[in-house]
C-alpha angles and dihedrals in degrees: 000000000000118000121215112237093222123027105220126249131229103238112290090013121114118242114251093259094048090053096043082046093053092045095055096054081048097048116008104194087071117129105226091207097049087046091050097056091047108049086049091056096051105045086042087059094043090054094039082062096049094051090047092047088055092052091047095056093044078073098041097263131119128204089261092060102030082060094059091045084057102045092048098050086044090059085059139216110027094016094218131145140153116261086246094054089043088047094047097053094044091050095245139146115242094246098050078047095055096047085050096057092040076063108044087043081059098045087053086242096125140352132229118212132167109259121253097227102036111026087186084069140064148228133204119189133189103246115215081265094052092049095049091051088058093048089048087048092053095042090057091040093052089055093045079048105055092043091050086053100039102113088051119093117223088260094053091050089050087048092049095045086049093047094047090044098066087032083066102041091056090057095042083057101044098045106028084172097060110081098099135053130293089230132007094240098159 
């Protein structure tokens, strides 16, 4: 695999090897390696957020809500969870849960609905639009994703899923709290 010599930049933004430049006049003990790999991480999902947040509202939908579509068809059949649970695996506090779902309730993307068996609980529950929506979504997503993983052979992807894997579960491991947001600014 060929290896640009110089990652581009978004406008006004440094390339990779500017800013690891200017951070090592700033702080020489920097590994320009680790850096590299880093700051490349970080501005491709930053940009990977931005792309799917474009596709998303191309359907009506925004991330915030994308996030809950996915967490509830993850859950699988019948894709229904509490709004703590839902809260709690979207890193989210109870109350910017709670707006989400008013949302979404609007939107006709779930529905939320006291539970039978415990009327002090409820459900929410992904609606046929809801779950449309996601399959639209993911449509959309697979194509950006192909393309965004179209100079790498199949082994390479498989090297670089592998890589990122552990990467994250370093981190996972490191950092078990982590997993949500630092503010609820939906």
């Amino acid at each position: 695999m060929s290896e640009p010599s110089d990652a581009p930049a978004g406008p006004g933004e440094p390339s990779l090897e500017e800013q690891i430049a200017a951070y090592q006049r700033e702080f020489q003990d920097l590994d320009p390696q680790v850096e590299k790999v880093v700051s490349a991480l970080q501005r491709l999902n930053r940009r990977m957020n931005v792309a799917y947040g474009r596709q998303t509202a191309t359907l009506g939908l925004s991330n915030a809500e994308w996030e809950v579509l996915k967490a509830l068809v993850v859950s699988g059949a019948p894709y229904r969870l509490g709004p703590g649970e839902l809260a709690k695996r979207l890193g989210l506090t109870p109350a910017a849960m709670t707006h989400r779902i008013d949302r979404m309730a609007n939107e006709g993307l779930v529905t939320r609905e006291r539970d039978e068996t415990n009327r002090v609980r409820v459900i929410v529950e992904l609606t046929h639009e809801g779950r449309e929506k996601w399959l639209e979504a993911m449509r959309m997503a697979t194509v950006f994703e192909e393309e965004l993983l179209q100079d790498l052979s199949g082994e390479e992807r498989r090297i670089l899923g592998d890589a990122l894997t552990r990467l994250l579960r370093r981190v996972e491991d490191a950092q078990p709290d982590a997993e949500g947001r630092l503010s609820d600014l939906d």
